[in-house]
Amino acid sequence: RKEVEQDPGPFNVPEGATVAFNCTYSNSASQSFFWYRQDCRKEPKLLMSVYSSGNEDGRFTAQLNRASQYISLLIRDSKLSDSATYLCVVKNSGYSTLTFGKGTMLLVSP
Amino acid sequence: AAGVIQSPRHLIKEKRETATLKCYPIPRHDTVYWYQQGPGQDPQFLISFYEKMQSDKGSIPDRFSAQQFSDYHSELNMSSLELGDSALYFCASSTGNSPLHFGNGTRLTVT
């Protein structure tokens, strides 16, 4: 079983739609969780960290469920510019590496 | 704000040649990571350094080596290049438990 699993998509949604991605992780000792966004041929960019209490940044909301070992990302009022691959990322300890999911592709159409 | 700087941006090499990729982390970041991302793949961890010492090792081939220098910049040395080494190579840096910040990457093409 892969350490971090995501639905690869693509998710095709119209502008203005709400879309949610889920991600599961296998290591119960994982400490830090992030969503990164990656545009084609570009570097991954941090979208947001994910906290147990849940956190929101504008149109984006991230949730962490430690009991079920999954992370979610909700995007409201989708924009064309949201089209990208969203990478679920887990860090097992302070100085350990990041483990990436394979990413979920989002395509927002007019 | 200063970001992670990688050079070169693009590199074309022939099979069996060598290549050196450079990475300059964000100032005061003490940890540097190298990732390889093939077409349609997620980034694969190669190796990391904390305070100039190797801290973790991933799927780095024996033909590759890396080091971190006293000024915290890092170099990834790749020898006996193969066609399958063609990929995007990302360097990232962090400090403490902070998220990783990635450089723009080096696109290596082996012909």
mmCIF file of C-alpha atoms in Angstrom:
data_model
loop_
_atom_site.group_PDB
_atom_site.id
_atom_site.type_symbol
_atom_site.label_atom_id
_atom_site.label_comp_id
_atom_site.label_asym_id
_atom_site.label_seq_id
_atom_site.Cartn_x
_atom_site.Cartn_y
_atom_site.Cartn_z
ATOM 1 C CA ARG A 1 0.000 0.000 0.000
ATOM 2 C CA LYS A 2 1.373 3.391 -0.986
ATOM 3 C CA GLU A 3 2.131 5.635 1.970
ATOM 4 C CA VAL A 4 0.021 8.527 0.670
ATOM 5 C CA GLU A 5 -2.891 7.855 -1.645
ATOM 6 C CA GLN A 6 -4.973 10.236 -3.707
ATOM 7 C CA ASP A 7 -7.548 9.923 -6.444
ATOM 8 C CA PRO A 8 -5.627 11.028 -9.557
ATOM 9 C CA GLY A 9 -8.715 12.529 -11.200
ATOM 10 C CA PRO A 10 -9.003 14.519 -13.314
ATOM 11 C CA PHE A 11 -11.813 16.386 -11.678
ATOM 12 C CA ASN A 12 -13.571 18.470 -14.332
ATOM 13 C CA VAL A 13 -15.684 21.233 -12.804
ATOM 14 C CA PRO A 14 -17.256 24.468 -14.075
ATOM 15 C CA GLU A 15 -16.228 27.837 -12.740
ATOM 16 C CA GLY A 16 -17.923 28.604 -9.460
ATOM 17 C CA ALA A 17 -18.257 24.981 -8.432
ATOM 18 C CA THR A 18 -17.176 23.549 -5.102
ATOM 19 C CA VAL A 19 -14.812 20.600 -5.277
ATOM 20 C CA ALA A 20 -13.273 18.407 -2.588
ATOM 21 C CA PHE A 21 -10.233 16.164 -2.631
ATOM 22 C CA ASN A 22 -9.375 13.478 -0.128
ATOM 23 C CA CYS A 23 -6.098 11.857 0.698
ATOM 24 C CA THR A 24 -5.253 8.938 2.984
ATOM 25 C CA TYR A 25 -1.951 8.201 4.664
ATOM 26 C CA SER A 26 -0.727 4.940 6.132
ATOM 27 C CA ASN A 27 1.763 6.026 8.814
ATOM 28 C CA SER A 28 -0.167 6.766 11.984
ATOM 29 C CA ALA A 29 2.916 8.481 13.413
ATOM 30 C CA SER A 30 2.929 11.158 10.692
ATOM 31 C CA GLN A 31 3.194 14.596 12.218
ATOM 32 C CA SER A 32 2.715 17.285 9.606
ATOM 33 C CA PHE A 33 0.432 17.543 6.634
ATOM 34 C CA PHE A 34 0.306 19.890 3.703
ATOM 35 C CA TRP A 35 -1.407 20.545 0.424
ATOM 36 C CA TYR A 36 0.863 21.642 -2.391
ATOM 37 C CA ARG A 37 -0.225 22.848 -5.790
ATOM 38 C CA GLN A 38 1.772 22.059 -8.907
ATOM 39 C CA ASP A 39 1.265 23.583 -12.314
ATOM 40 C CA CYS A 40 2.516 21.751 -15.372
ATOM 41 C CA ARG A 41 6.323 21.683 -15.506
ATOM 42 C CA LYS A 42 6.598 23.949 -12.479
ATOM 43 C CA GLU A 43 7.745 23.381 -8.935
ATOM 44 C CA PRO A 44 5.305 22.333 -6.198
ATOM 45 C CA LYS A 45 4.116 25.360 -4.251
ATOM 46 C CA LEU A 46 2.775 25.242 -0.733
ATOM 47 C CA LEU A 47 -0.947 25.870 -0.723
ATOM 48 C CA MET A 48 -1.595 25.374 2.955
ATOM 49 C CA SER A 49 -0.617 23.418 6.013
ATOM 50 C CA VAL A 50 -3.273 21.170 7.513
ATOM 51 C CA TYR A 51 -4.072 21.272 11.199
ATOM 52 C CA SER A 52 -6.190 18.982 13.349
ATOM 53 C CA SER A 53 -8.561 21.827 14.095
ATOM 54 C CA GLY A 54 -9.046 22.487 10.400
ATOM 55 C CA ASN A 55 -7.984 25.677 8.721
ATOM 56 C CA GLU A 56 -9.296 27.995 6.084
ATOM 57 C CA ASP A 57 -7.577 30.368 3.725
ATOM 58 C CA GLY A 58 -9.989 32.272 1.555
ATOM 59 C CA ARG A 59 -11.751 29.806 -0.728
ATOM 60 C CA PHE A 60 -9.671 26.900 0.522
ATOM 61 C CA THR A 61 -10.426 24.760 3.573
ATOM 62 C CA ALA A 62 -8.255 21.907 4.796
ATOM 63 C CA GLN A 63 -9.183 19.257 7.330
ATOM 64 C CA LEU A 64 -7.255 16.512 9.063
ATOM 65 C CA ASN A 65 -8.829 13.417 10.564
ATOM 66 C CA ARG A 66 -6.132 11.587 12.512
ATOM 67 C CA ALA A 67 -8.421 8.768 13.629
ATOM 68 C CA SER A 68 -9.240 7.845 10.056
ATOM 69 C CA GLN A 69 -5.881 9.003 8.689
ATOM 70 C CA TYR A 70 -7.183 11.209 5.958
ATOM 71 C CA ILE A 71 -6.783 14.783 4.843
ATOM 72 C CA SER A 72 -9.181 16.806 2.778
ATOM 73 C CA LEU A 73 -9.079 19.970 0.712
ATOM 74 C CA LEU A 74 -12.217 21.894 -0.195
ATOM 75 C CA ILE A 75 -12.158 24.563 -2.872
ATOM 76 C CA ARG A 76 -15.155 26.855 -3.098
ATOM 77 C CA ASP A 77 -16.118 29.098 -6.013
ATOM 78 C CA SER A 78 -13.558 27.483 -8.341
ATOM 79 C CA LYS A 79 -11.619 29.769 -10.656
ATOM 80 C CA LEU A 80 -10.023 28.928 -13.976
ATOM 81 C CA SER A 81 -6.680 29.629 -12.313
ATOM 82 C CA ASP A 82 -7.310 26.828 -9.819
ATOM 83 C CA SER A 83 -6.620 24.307 -12.596
ATOM 84 C CA ALA A 84 -3.551 22.418 -11.427
ATOM 85 C CA THR A 85 -2.460 19.219 -9.744
ATOM 86 C CA TYR A 86 -2.985 19.171 -5.985
ATOM 87 C CA LEU A 87 -0.463 17.142 -4.050
ATOM 88 C CA CYS A 88 -1.203 15.726 -0.620
ATOM 89 C CA VAL A 89 2.010 15.727 1.386
ATOM 90 C CA VAL A 90 2.924 14.094 4.677
ATOM 91 C CA LYS A 91 5.954 14.687 6.879
ATOM 92 C CA ASN A 92 6.737 12.002 9.438
ATOM 93 C CA SER A 93 8.934 14.001 11.764
ATOM 94 C CA GLY A 94 10.604 17.371 12.057
ATOM 95 C CA TYR A 95 13.622 16.704 9.902
ATOM 96 C CA SER A 96 12.262 13.890 7.795
ATOM 97 C CA THR A 97 11.436 14.188 4.156
ATOM 98 C CA LEU A 98 8.101 14.881 2.621
ATOM 99 C CA THR A 99 6.156 11.987 1.155
ATOM 100 C CA PHE A 100 3.987 13.000 -1.771
ATOM 101 C CA GLY A 101 0.806 11.524 -3.049
ATOM 102 C CA LYS A 102 0.580 11.165 -6.815
ATOM 103 C CA GLY A 103 -1.607 14.244 -6.989
ATOM 104 C CA THR A 104 -5.145 15.008 -8.037
ATOM 105 C CA MET A 105 -5.637 16.934 -11.234
ATOM 106 C CA LEU A 106 -8.274 19.648 -11.252
ATOM 107 C CA LEU A 107 -9.564 21.187 -14.474
ATOM 108 C CA VAL A 108 -11.853 24.189 -14.114
ATOM 109 C CA SER A 109 -13.704 25.124 -17.277
ATOM 110 C CA PRO A 110 -15.594 28.326 -18.221
ATOM 111 C CA ALA B 1 11.398 37.234 -0.141
ATOM 112 C CA ALA B 2 14.357 35.139 -1.199
ATOM 113 C CA GLY B 3 13.478 31.743 -2.613
ATOM 114 C CA VAL B 4 15.348 28.562 -3.355
ATOM 115 C CA ILE B 5 17.565 29.073 -6.384
ATOM 116 C CA GLN B 6 18.536 26.268 -8.688
ATOM 117 C CA SER B 7 20.878 26.231 -11.628
ATOM 118 C CA PRO B 8 20.899 25.569 -14.437
ATOM 119 C CA ARG B 9 17.229 25.751 -15.410
ATOM 120 C CA HIS B 10 17.732 23.444 -18.357
ATOM 121 C CA LEU B 11 20.472 20.955 -19.123
ATOM 122 C CA ILE B 12 20.964 18.664 -22.070
ATOM 123 C CA LYS B 13 23.482 15.855 -21.795
ATOM 124 C CA GLU B 14 24.320 12.742 -23.724
ATOM 125 C CA LYS B 15 24.279 9.219 -22.346
ATOM 126 C CA ARG B 16 27.252 8.380 -20.144
ATOM 127 C CA GLU B 17 28.074 12.042 -19.543
ATOM 128 C CA THR B 18 28.090 13.699 -16.123
ATOM 129 C CA ALA B 19 26.004 16.567 -14.805
ATOM 130 C CA THR B 20 26.123 18.799 -11.755
ATOM 131 C CA LEU B 21 23.047 20.567 -10.452
ATOM 132 C CA LYS B 22 23.283 23.376 -7.934
ATOM 133 C CA CYS B 23 20.913 24.568 -5.254
ATOM 134 C CA TYR B 24 21.007 27.648 -3.043
ATOM 135 C CA PRO B 25 18.534 27.339 -0.162
ATOM 136 C CA ILE B 26 16.553 30.096 1.437
ATOM 137 C CA PRO B 27 18.810 31.981 3.885
ATOM 138 C CA ARG B 28 18.802 30.485 7.383
ATOM 139 C CA HIS B 29 17.227 27.247 6.173
ATOM 140 C CA ASP B 30 19.321 24.400 7.537
ATOM 141 C CA THR B 31 17.952 21.471 5.550
ATOM 142 C CA VAL B 32 18.170 20.841 1.827
ATOM 143 C CA TYR B 33 16.306 18.139 -0.075
ATOM 144 C CA TRP B 34 16.646 16.818 -3.612
ATOM 145 C CA TYR B 35 13.699 15.372 -5.514
ATOM 146 C CA GLN B 36 13.373 13.823 -8.959
ATOM 147 C CA GLN B 37 10.126 14.074 -10.884
ATOM 148 C CA GLY B 38 9.650 12.100 -14.064
ATOM 149 C CA PRO B 39 6.894 12.877 -16.594
ATOM 150 C CA GLY B 40 3.478 12.291 -15.040
ATOM 151 C CA GLN B 41 5.023 11.186 -11.753
ATOM 152 C CA ASP B 42 4.982 12.582 -8.248
ATOM 153 C CA PRO B 43 8.277 13.922 -6.871
ATOM 154 C CA GLN B 44 10.538 11.130 -5.631
ATOM 155 C CA PHE B 45 12.864 11.875 -2.736
ATOM 156 C CA LEU B 46 16.556 11.386 -3.488
ATOM 157 C CA ILE B 47 18.580 12.692 -0.561
ATOM 158 C CA SER B 48 18.637 15.382 2.110
ATOM 159 C CA PHE B 49 21.183 17.252 4.191
ATOM 160 C CA TYR B 50 20.861 18.865 7.585
ATOM 161 C CA GLU B 51 23.622 21.223 8.679
ATOM 162 C CA LYS B 52 25.901 19.920 5.913
ATOM 163 C CA MET B 53 25.517 16.276 6.944
ATOM 164 C CA GLN B 54 23.464 13.746 5.018
ATOM 165 C CA SER B 55 20.271 13.308 6.996
ATOM 166 C CA ASP B 56 18.184 10.957 4.896
ATOM 167 C CA LYS B 57 18.530 8.921 1.747
ATOM 168 C CA GLY B 58 15.816 7.913 -0.649
ATOM 169 C CA SER B 59 15.860 6.363 -4.079
ATOM 170 C CA ILE B 60 19.116 7.954 -5.191
ATOM 171 C CA PRO B 61 21.064 5.755 -7.637
ATOM 172 C CA ASP B 62 24.659 4.880 -6.804
ATOM 173 C CA ARG B 63 25.687 6.878 -9.887
ATOM 174 C CA PHE B 64 24.500 10.021 -8.155
ATOM 175 C CA SER B 65 26.093 11.784 -5.206
ATOM 176 C CA ALA B 66 25.396 14.994 -3.403
ATOM 177 C CA GLN B 67 26.859 17.230 -0.778
ATOM 178 C CA GLN B 68 26.103 20.388 1.123
ATOM 179 C CA PHE B 69 28.812 22.982 1.468
ATOM 180 C CA SER B 70 29.779 25.348 4.279
ATOM 181 C CA ASP B 71 27.639 28.115 2.752
ATOM 182 C CA TYR B 72 24.684 25.667 2.774
ATOM 183 C CA HIS B 73 24.407 25.413 -0.960
ATOM 184 C CA SER B 74 24.132 21.882 -2.285
ATOM 185 C CA GLU B 75 25.206 20.115 -5.442
ATOM 186 C CA LEU B 76 23.836 16.956 -6.992
ATOM 187 C CA ASN B 77 26.408 15.139 -9.103
ATOM 188 C CA MET B 78 25.152 12.672 -11.661
ATOM 189 C CA SER B 79 27.474 10.370 -13.567
ATOM 190 C CA SER B 80 27.074 7.793 -16.339
ATOM 191 C CA LEU B 81 23.813 9.428 -17.299
ATOM 192 C CA GLU B 82 21.074 7.233 -18.701
ATOM 193 C CA LEU B 83 18.040 8.111 -20.796
ATOM 194 C CA GLY B 84 15.855 7.352 -17.775
ATOM 195 C CA ASP B 85 17.535 10.118 -15.799
ATOM 196 C CA SER B 86 15.673 12.680 -17.918
ATOM 197 C CA ALA B 87 13.417 14.429 -15.425
ATOM 198 C CA LEU B 88 12.798 17.552 -13.437
ATOM 199 C CA TYR B 89 15.102 17.812 -10.444
ATOM 200 C CA PHE B 90 13.840 19.926 -7.597
ATOM 201 C CA CYS B 91 15.733 21.207 -4.631
ATOM 202 C CA ALA B 92 13.811 22.283 -1.547
ATOM 203 C CA SER B 93 14.818 23.802 1.761
ATOM 204 C CA SER B 94 13.298 24.115 5.183
ATOM 205 C CA THR B 95 14.102 24.761 8.793
ATOM 206 C CA GLY B 96 12.687 22.969 11.795
ATOM 207 C CA ASN B 97 9.206 21.656 11.214
ATOM 208 C CA SER B 98 8.379 24.220 8.549
ATOM 209 C CA PRO B 99 7.032 23.183 5.154
ATOM 210 C CA LEU B 100 9.479 22.670 2.334
ATOM 211 C CA HIS B 101 9.950 25.428 -0.197
ATOM 212 C CA PHE B 102 10.923 24.333 -3.656
ATOM 213 C CA GLY B 103 13.173 25.877 -6.243
ATOM 214 C CA ASN B 104 12.119 26.260 -9.888
ATOM 215 C CA GLY B 105 13.828 23.013 -10.752
ATOM 216 C CA THR B 106 16.364 21.882 -13.318
ATOM 217 C CA ARG B 107 15.038 20.115 -16.370
ATOM 218 C CA LEU B 108 17.575 17.486 -17.401
ATOM 219 C CA THR B 109 17.307 15.895 -20.802
ATOM 220 C CA VAL B 110 19.573 12.971 -21.592
ATOM 221 C CA THR B 111 19.884 12.125 -25.278
#
